[in-house]
Amino acid sequence: MYLSIIFLPLLGCIASGFFGRKVGVDGARLITSLSVIITTILAILGFFEIGFNNLPVTINLFRWIDSEWYNIIWGFQFDSLTVSMLIPVLIISSLVHIYSISYMSADPHNQRFFSYLSLFTFMMIILVTANNYLLMFVGWEGVGVCSYLLVSFWFTRIAANQSSISAFLTNRVGDCFLTIGMFAILWSLGKRKFSRVFSSLRIKNQKISPLSKYTLSIGQRCLHKTTNILGRQVSTSDFNLISRTQIRLSSNSYLAPYLAGLIEGDGHIAVHDKNTQKKEYRPKIIIAFNINDKPLAEKLSTELKVGKVIDRSSAGHVLLQILAKEEVLKIINIINGHMRTPKLEALHRAISWINERDNSSIPLLGIDSSPLESNSW
């Protein structure tokens, strides 16, 4: 299935580009559009298989560069972030193919146009699914070339030629910096595959931009938000899995990142001081759950002995609201040091507020850049 996701648009491109006269205009439209639509359906199936179960799929086709010191395999990686990115790419590409059937109906060169369009989709898939920087660069360059071909499709028009040249030169600037970045990674880490580079971030983080520390976590957060849109929330069985490991709050190696992930995905950390003179304690933590996950919210409240569950069935969700001073402190101590997204700033504001008014010394721990070795976060 995953090989089909990669190569179906390429087959449509070949059929329309090299055999355009045999298949005809209608045949070229039908083959290219169907190939992209089928690819989109397969990508959605892959999203449910990989995104929900967190089971990455790696495909190694053949050895590309083979030398004593440098080996590159033409390989592809389908993980949670990859399948999440494929969905918008392929849906938009499908809509463009369908729209172009009417838009290009009067043009005599439909076969060539649809061949370029399918080739653009193929290069986008290469860019998204490549498992190493060199193959990603191939996809990036392919997208740039296809952009040039599509913009200059009506090459007899001066405006189209000028626009295509401008776009091509602009892309070359990006190519230059991307190449520099690739060589910098190769020089500092000695690796090309994404998985090996990411696994080295913990050791080599002094040489990596701070933006890299957010890359994986934001990708995971995007997946969490996407699944919520599709109506999927963390199920009660997820927490039962954690409970079966008999983890205690003093040894929360799984519970801490799990709870941090819930708060970062659909949680809110706020500080509100109505009366500074009385030093009224107002930091609060609220986590939203889909109405179907009300048992999970209740179990969290019971197991952790914090907050109360507020039923908002009319709005389709429930809230775990944590307001009491001791309970907020308990949650902060659990998740401190396990946050992976910019919501860390909200946690630091709450901790600073507590330290200032209660004369406490809770440390402001930084972003968690450790590898995501489990799906607890």
Coordinates of C-alpha atoms in Angstrom, one line a residue:
M1 CA 0.0 0.0 0.0
Y2 CA 2.8 2.5 0.9
L3 CA 4.7 1.9 -2.3
S4 CA 1.4 2.7 -4.1
I5 CA 1.2 6.0 -2.3
I6 CA 4.6 6.9 -3.6
F7 CA 4.5 5.7 -7.1
L8 CA 0.9 6.0 -8.3
P9 CA 1.2 9.7 -9.2
L10 CA 4.4 8.9 -11.1
L11 CA 2.6 6.2 -13.1
G12 CA -0.1 8.7 -13.9
C13 CA 2.6 11.2 -15.0
I14 CA 4.3 8.6 -17.3
A15 CA 1.0 7.5 -18.8
S16 CA 0.0 11.1 -19.6
G17 CA 3.4 12.4 -20.6
F18 CA 4.8 9.5 -22.7
F19 CA 1.6 7.9 -23.9
G20 CA -0.6 11.0 -24.2
R21 CA -1.4 10.5 -27.8
K22 CA -2.5 6.9 -27.3
V23 CA -4.7 7.6 -24.2
G24 CA -6.0 10.9 -25.5
V25 CA -7.1 14.0 -23.6
D26 CA -9.9 12.3 -21.7
G27 CA -7.7 9.3 -20.9
A28 CA -4.9 11.6 -19.6
R29 CA -7.3 13.5 -17.3
L30 CA -8.9 10.3 -16.1
I31 CA -5.6 8.4 -15.4
T32 CA -3.8 11.2 -13.6
S33 CA -6.8 12.3 -11.5
L34 CA -7.7 8.8 -10.5
S35 CA -4.2 8.0 -9.6
V36 CA -4.0 11.0 -7.2
I37 CA -7.5 10.3 -5.8
I38 CA -6.6 6.7 -5.1
T39 CA -3.3 7.8 -3.5
T40 CA -5.3 10.1 -1.3
I41 CA -7.6 7.3 -0.1
L42 CA -4.5 5.1 0.6
A43 CA -2.9 7.9 2.6
I44 CA -6.0 8.3 4.7
L45 CA -5.9 4.5 5.4
G46 CA -2.3 4.9 6.3
F47 CA -3.1 7.8 8.7
F48 CA -5.5 5.5 10.6
E49 CA -3.0 2.6 10.6
I50 CA 0.1 4.5 11.5
G51 CA -1.1 7.7 13.1
F52 CA -3.4 6.1 15.7
N53 CA -1.2 3.1 16.5
N54 CA 2.2 4.9 16.3
L55 CA 3.7 2.0 14.2
P56 CA 6.1 3.6 11.7
V57 CA 6.7 1.9 8.4
T58 CA 10.1 2.0 6.7
I59 CA 10.7 1.1 3.0
N60 CA 14.2 0.6 1.6
L61 CA 14.1 0.2 -2.2
F62 CA 17.7 0.1 -3.3
R63 CA 21.2 1.4 -2.5
W64 CA 21.7 4.7 -4.1
I65 CA 25.3 5.7 -3.2
D66 CA 27.6 3.0 -2.1
S67 CA 31.2 3.8 -1.0
E68 CA 33.5 3.0 1.8
W69 CA 32.6 6.1 3.8
Y70 CA 29.3 7.2 2.5
N71 CA 26.2 5.0 1.8
I72 CA 22.7 6.2 0.9
I73 CA 19.7 4.0 0.5
W74 CA 16.7 5.2 -1.5
G75 CA 14.3 4.8 1.5
F76 CA 11.0 6.2 2.8
Q77 CA 9.7 6.6 6.3
F78 CA 6.0 6.6 7.1
D79 CA 5.4 7.8 10.7
S80 CA 2.8 9.9 12.5
L81 CA 4.1 13.2 11.2
T82 CA 4.5 11.9 7.6
V83 CA 1.0 10.6 7.3
S84 CA -0.4 13.8 8.8
M85 CA 1.4 15.9 6.2
L86 CA 0.4 13.6 3.3
I87 CA -3.3 14.2 4.0
P88 CA -3.4 17.9 3.1
V89 CA -0.9 17.6 0.3
L90 CA -2.9 14.9 -1.5
I91 CA -6.3 16.3 -0.8
I92 CA -5.3 19.7 -2.3
S93 CA -3.6 17.9 -5.2
S94 CA -6.7 15.9 -5.9
L95 CA -8.8 19.1 -5.9
V96 CA -6.4 20.8 -8.2
H97 CA -6.5 17.9 -10.7
I98 CA -10.3 17.9 -10.6
Y99 CA -10.5 21.6 -11.1
S100 CA -8.0 21.6 -13.9
I101 CA -10.2 19.3 -16.0
S102 CA -12.6 22.2 -16.5
Y103 CA -10.1 25.0 -16.4
M104 CA -7.8 23.5 -19.1
S105 CA -10.6 22.1 -21.2
A106 CA -9.9 24.4 -24.1
D107 CA -6.1 23.9 -24.1
P108 CA -4.7 21.6 -26.8
H109 CA -1.9 20.4 -24.5
N110 CA -3.8 18.8 -21.7
Q111 CA -1.7 15.7 -21.6
R112 CA 1.5 17.6 -20.9
F113 CA -0.2 19.8 -18.3
F114 CA -1.6 16.9 -16.3
S115 CA 1.7 15.1 -16.6
Y116 CA 3.5 18.0 -15.0
L117 CA 0.7 18.2 -12.3
S118 CA 1.1 14.5 -11.4
L119 CA 4.9 14.8 -11.4
F120 CA 4.6 17.8 -9.0
T121 CA 2.5 15.5 -6.7
F122 CA 5.0 12.7 -6.9
M123 CA 7.9 15.1 -5.9
M124 CA 5.9 16.4 -3.0
I125 CA 5.4 12.9 -1.7
I126 CA 9.1 12.2 -2.1
L127 CA 9.8 15.4 -0.1
V128 CA 7.4 14.4 2.7
T129 CA 8.2 10.7 3.0
A130 CA 12.0 10.6 2.4
N131 CA 13.9 9.2 5.4
N132 CA 17.2 11.0 4.7
Y133 CA 18.3 14.5 3.9
L134 CA 19.7 13.7 0.5
L135 CA 16.5 12.1 -0.8
M136 CA 14.5 15.0 0.8
F137 CA 16.7 17.3 -1.3
V138 CA 15.7 15.4 -4.4
G139 CA 12.1 16.0 -3.6
W140 CA 12.7 19.6 -2.9
E141 CA 14.5 20.1 -6.2
G142 CA 11.8 18.2 -8.0
V143 CA 9.1 20.4 -6.6
G144 CA 11.1 23.5 -7.7
V145 CA 11.5 22.1 -11.3
C146 CA 7.8 21.2 -11.5
S147 CA 6.8 24.7 -10.3
Y148 CA 8.9 26.1 -13.1
L149 CA 7.3 23.8 -15.7
L150 CA 3.8 24.6 -14.5
V151 CA 4.3 28.4 -14.2
S152 CA 5.8 28.5 -17.7
F153 CA 3.4 26.0 -19.2
W154 CA 2.1 28.7 -21.6
F155 CA 5.7 29.5 -22.6
T156 CA 4.6 31.7 -25.5
R157 CA 3.5 34.3 -23.1
I158 CA 6.2 36.7 -21.9
A159 CA 4.6 37.2 -18.5
A160 CA 4.6 33.5 -17.9
N161 CA 8.2 33.1 -18.8
Q162 CA 9.2 36.0 -16.6
S163 CA 7.3 34.6 -13.6
S164 CA 8.7 31.2 -14.0
I165 CA 12.3 32.5 -14.1
S166 CA 11.7 34.6 -11.0
A167 CA 10.2 31.6 -9.2
F168 CA 13.1 29.4 -10.3
L169 CA 15.8 31.9 -9.1
T170 CA 14.0 32.4 -5.8
N171 CA 14.0 28.6 -5.2
R172 CA 17.7 28.5 -5.9
V173 CA 18.3 30.7 -2.8
G174 CA 16.4 28.2 -0.7
D175 CA 18.5 25.4 -2.3
C176 CA 21.7 27.1 -1.3
F177 CA 20.8 27.4 2.3
L178 CA 19.3 23.9 2.4
T179 CA 22.6 22.5 1.0
I180 CA 24.6 24.4 3.6
G181 CA 22.4 23.0 6.3
M182 CA 22.8 19.4 5.0
F183 CA 26.5 19.7 4.9
A184 CA 26.5 21.2 8.4
I185 CA 24.5 18.2 9.8
L186 CA 26.8 15.8 8.0
W187 CA 29.9 17.5 9.3
S188 CA 28.7 17.8 12.9
L189 CA 26.8 14.5 13.3
G190 CA 28.1 12.3 10.5
K191 CA 24.6 11.1 9.7
R192 CA 22.0 11.6 6.9
K193 CA 19.0 9.6 8.1
F194 CA 16.4 11.5 10.1
S195 CA 16.1 8.8 12.7
R196 CA 19.8 8.8 13.4
V197 CA 20.1 12.6 13.4
F198 CA 17.2 13.0 15.8
S199 CA 18.6 10.3 18.1
S200 CA 21.8 12.3 18.3
L201 CA 20.1 15.5 19.3
R202 CA 20.3 14.7 23.0
I203 CA 24.0 14.3 22.8
K204 CA 24.8 17.0 20.2
N205 CA 22.2 19.6 21.2
Q206 CA 24.8 22.2 21.8
K207 CA 25.4 22.3 18.0
I208 CA 21.7 22.3 17.0
S209 CA 19.4 25.4 16.8
P210 CA 16.8 25.6 19.6
L211 CA 14.1 25.3 16.9
S212 CA 15.2 21.7 16.5
K213 CA 14.1 20.9 20.0
Y214 CA 10.5 21.8 19.1
T215 CA 10.4 20.0 15.8
L216 CA 9.3 16.5 16.9
S217 CA 7.1 17.8 19.7
I218 CA 5.2 20.2 17.5
G219 CA 4.7 17.4 14.9
Q220 CA 3.2 15.2 17.6
R221 CA 1.0 18.0 18.7
C222 CA -0.2 18.6 15.2
L223 CA -1.2 14.9 15.0
H224 CA -3.0 15.2 18.3
K225 CA -5.0 18.2 17.1
T226 CA -5.7 16.5 13.8
T227 CA -7.1 13.4 15.5
N228 CA -9.2 15.5 17.7
I229 CA -10.8 17.1 14.7
L230 CA -11.6 13.6 13.4
G231 CA -13.3 12.9 16.7
R232 CA -10.6 10.7 18.2
Q233 CA -9.4 11.5 21.7
V234 CA -7.2 9.5 24.1
S235 CA -9.2 6.5 25.2
T236 CA -9.6 5.1 28.7
S237 CA -7.6 2.1 27.6
D238 CA -4.5 4.3 27.2
F239 CA -4.7 5.3 30.9
N240 CA -5.4 1.7 31.9
L241 CA -2.2 0.7 30.1
I242 CA -0.3 3.2 32.3
S243 CA -2.2 2.0 35.4
R244 CA -1.2 -1.6 34.7
T245 CA 2.4 -0.7 35.0
Q246 CA 1.7 0.2 38.6
I247 CA 3.5 3.6 38.4
R248 CA 3.5 5.7 41.5
L249 CA 3.7 9.5 41.6
S250 CA 7.2 9.2 43.0
S251 CA 8.3 7.2 40.0
N252 CA 6.2 8.7 37.2
S253 CA 8.4 7.9 34.2
Y254 CA 5.3 7.2 32.1
L255 CA 2.6 9.2 33.9
A256 CA 4.6 12.5 33.8
P257 CA 5.0 12.7 30.0
Y258 CA 1.5 11.3 29.5
L259 CA -0.1 14.0 31.6
A260 CA 2.2 16.7 30.1
G261 CA 1.0 15.6 26.6
L262 CA -2.7 15.9 27.6
I263 CA -2.2 19.4 28.9
E264 CA -0.2 20.5 25.9
G265 CA -2.7 19.0 23.5
D266 CA -6.0 20.2 25.1
G267 CA -5.0 21.8 28.4
H268 CA -4.8 25.3 29.8
I269 CA -2.5 26.6 32.5
A270 CA -3.4 30.0 33.7
V271 CA -2.6 32.4 36.6
H272 CA -5.3 34.9 37.7
D273 CA -4.9 36.9 40.8
K274 CA -8.1 38.7 41.8
N275 CA -6.7 40.2 45.0
T276 CA -3.0 40.7 45.3
Q277 CA -3.2 42.2 48.8
K278 CA -4.7 38.9 50.2
K279 CA -2.3 36.8 48.1
E280 CA -5.3 34.9 46.8
Y281 CA -4.0 31.7 45.2
R282 CA -5.4 31.5 41.6
P283 CA -3.2 29.4 39.3
K284 CA -5.4 26.8 37.7
I285 CA -5.1 23.9 35.2
I286 CA -7.9 22.8 32.9
I287 CA -7.9 19.8 30.6
A288 CA -10.6 19.3 28.0
F289 CA -11.9 15.9 26.9
N290 CA -14.3 14.7 24.3
I291 CA -17.6 13.7 25.9
N292 CA -16.9 10.0 24.9
D293 CA -13.7 10.2 27.1
K294 CA -15.5 11.3 30.3
P295 CA -14.5 8.0 32.0
L296 CA -10.8 8.9 31.3
A297 CA -11.3 12.3 32.9
E298 CA -13.0 10.8 35.9
K299 CA -10.3 8.1 36.3
L300 CA -7.5 10.7 36.1
S301 CA -9.3 12.8 38.8
T302 CA -9.7 9.8 41.0
E303 CA -6.3 8.3 40.5
L304 CA -4.4 11.5 41.0
K305 CA -6.9 12.9 43.6
V306 CA -7.1 16.2 41.9
G307 CA -9.8 18.5 40.6
K308 CA -13.3 17.8 39.5
V309 CA -14.9 16.8 36.3
I310 CA -17.4 19.4 34.8
D311 CA -19.9 17.9 32.4
R312 CA -20.6 20.0 29.3
S313 CA -22.5 17.5 27.3
S314 CA -24.3 20.3 25.3
A315 CA -20.9 21.4 24.0
G316 CA -19.7 17.8 23.4
H317 CA -16.9 17.8 26.0
V318 CA -16.1 17.6 29.7
L319 CA -13.5 19.5 31.7
L320 CA -11.1 18.4 34.3
Q321 CA -10.7 21.5 36.4
I322 CA -7.9 21.8 39.0
L323 CA -8.1 24.8 41.2
A324 CA -7.0 23.9 44.7
K325 CA -3.5 25.0 45.7
E326 CA -2.2 21.6 46.7
E327 CA -3.7 19.9 43.7
V328 CA -2.2 22.5 41.2
L329 CA 1.2 22.1 42.9
K330 CA 0.9 18.3 42.6
I331 CA 0.3 18.5 38.8
I332 CA 3.0 21.1 38.3
N333 CA 5.6 18.9 40.1
I334 CA 4.6 15.9 37.9
I335 CA 4.8 17.7 34.5
N336 CA 7.7 20.1 35.3
G337 CA 10.5 19.1 33.0
H338 CA 8.3 17.0 30.6
M339 CA 6.8 19.8 28.5
R340 CA 7.8 19.8 24.8
T341 CA 5.9 22.7 23.3
P342 CA 5.7 26.5 23.8
K343 CA 3.0 25.9 26.5
L344 CA 6.1 25.6 28.7
E345 CA 6.0 29.4 29.0
A346 CA 2.6 29.2 30.7
L347 CA 3.9 26.6 33.1
H348 CA 6.8 28.8 33.9
R349 CA 4.5 31.8 34.6
A350 CA 2.5 29.7 37.0
I351 CA 5.6 28.5 38.8
S352 CA 7.1 32.0 39.0
W353 CA 3.8 33.3 40.4
I354 CA 3.8 30.5 43.1
N355 CA 7.5 31.1 44.0
E356 CA 7.0 34.8 44.4
R357 CA 3.9 34.7 46.5
D358 CA 4.6 31.6 48.6
N359 CA 8.3 32.1 48.9
S360 CA 8.8 28.7 47.2
S361 CA 11.8 27.5 45.1
I362 CA 10.2 25.3 42.4
P363 CA 12.8 25.1 39.6
L364 CA 11.9 26.3 36.1
L365 CA 12.9 23.2 34.2
G366 CA 13.4 23.6 30.4
I367 CA 12.0 21.9 27.4
D368 CA 12.1 18.1 27.3
S369 CA 14.3 17.2 24.3
S370 CA 14.7 13.5 25.2
P371 CA 13.8 11.0 22.5
L372 CA 10.1 9.9 22.3
E373 CA 10.9 6.3 23.2
S374 CA 7.3 5.5 24.1
N375 CA 3.9 6.9 23.1
S376 CA 3.1 8.1 26.6
W377 CA 3.6 11.8 25.6

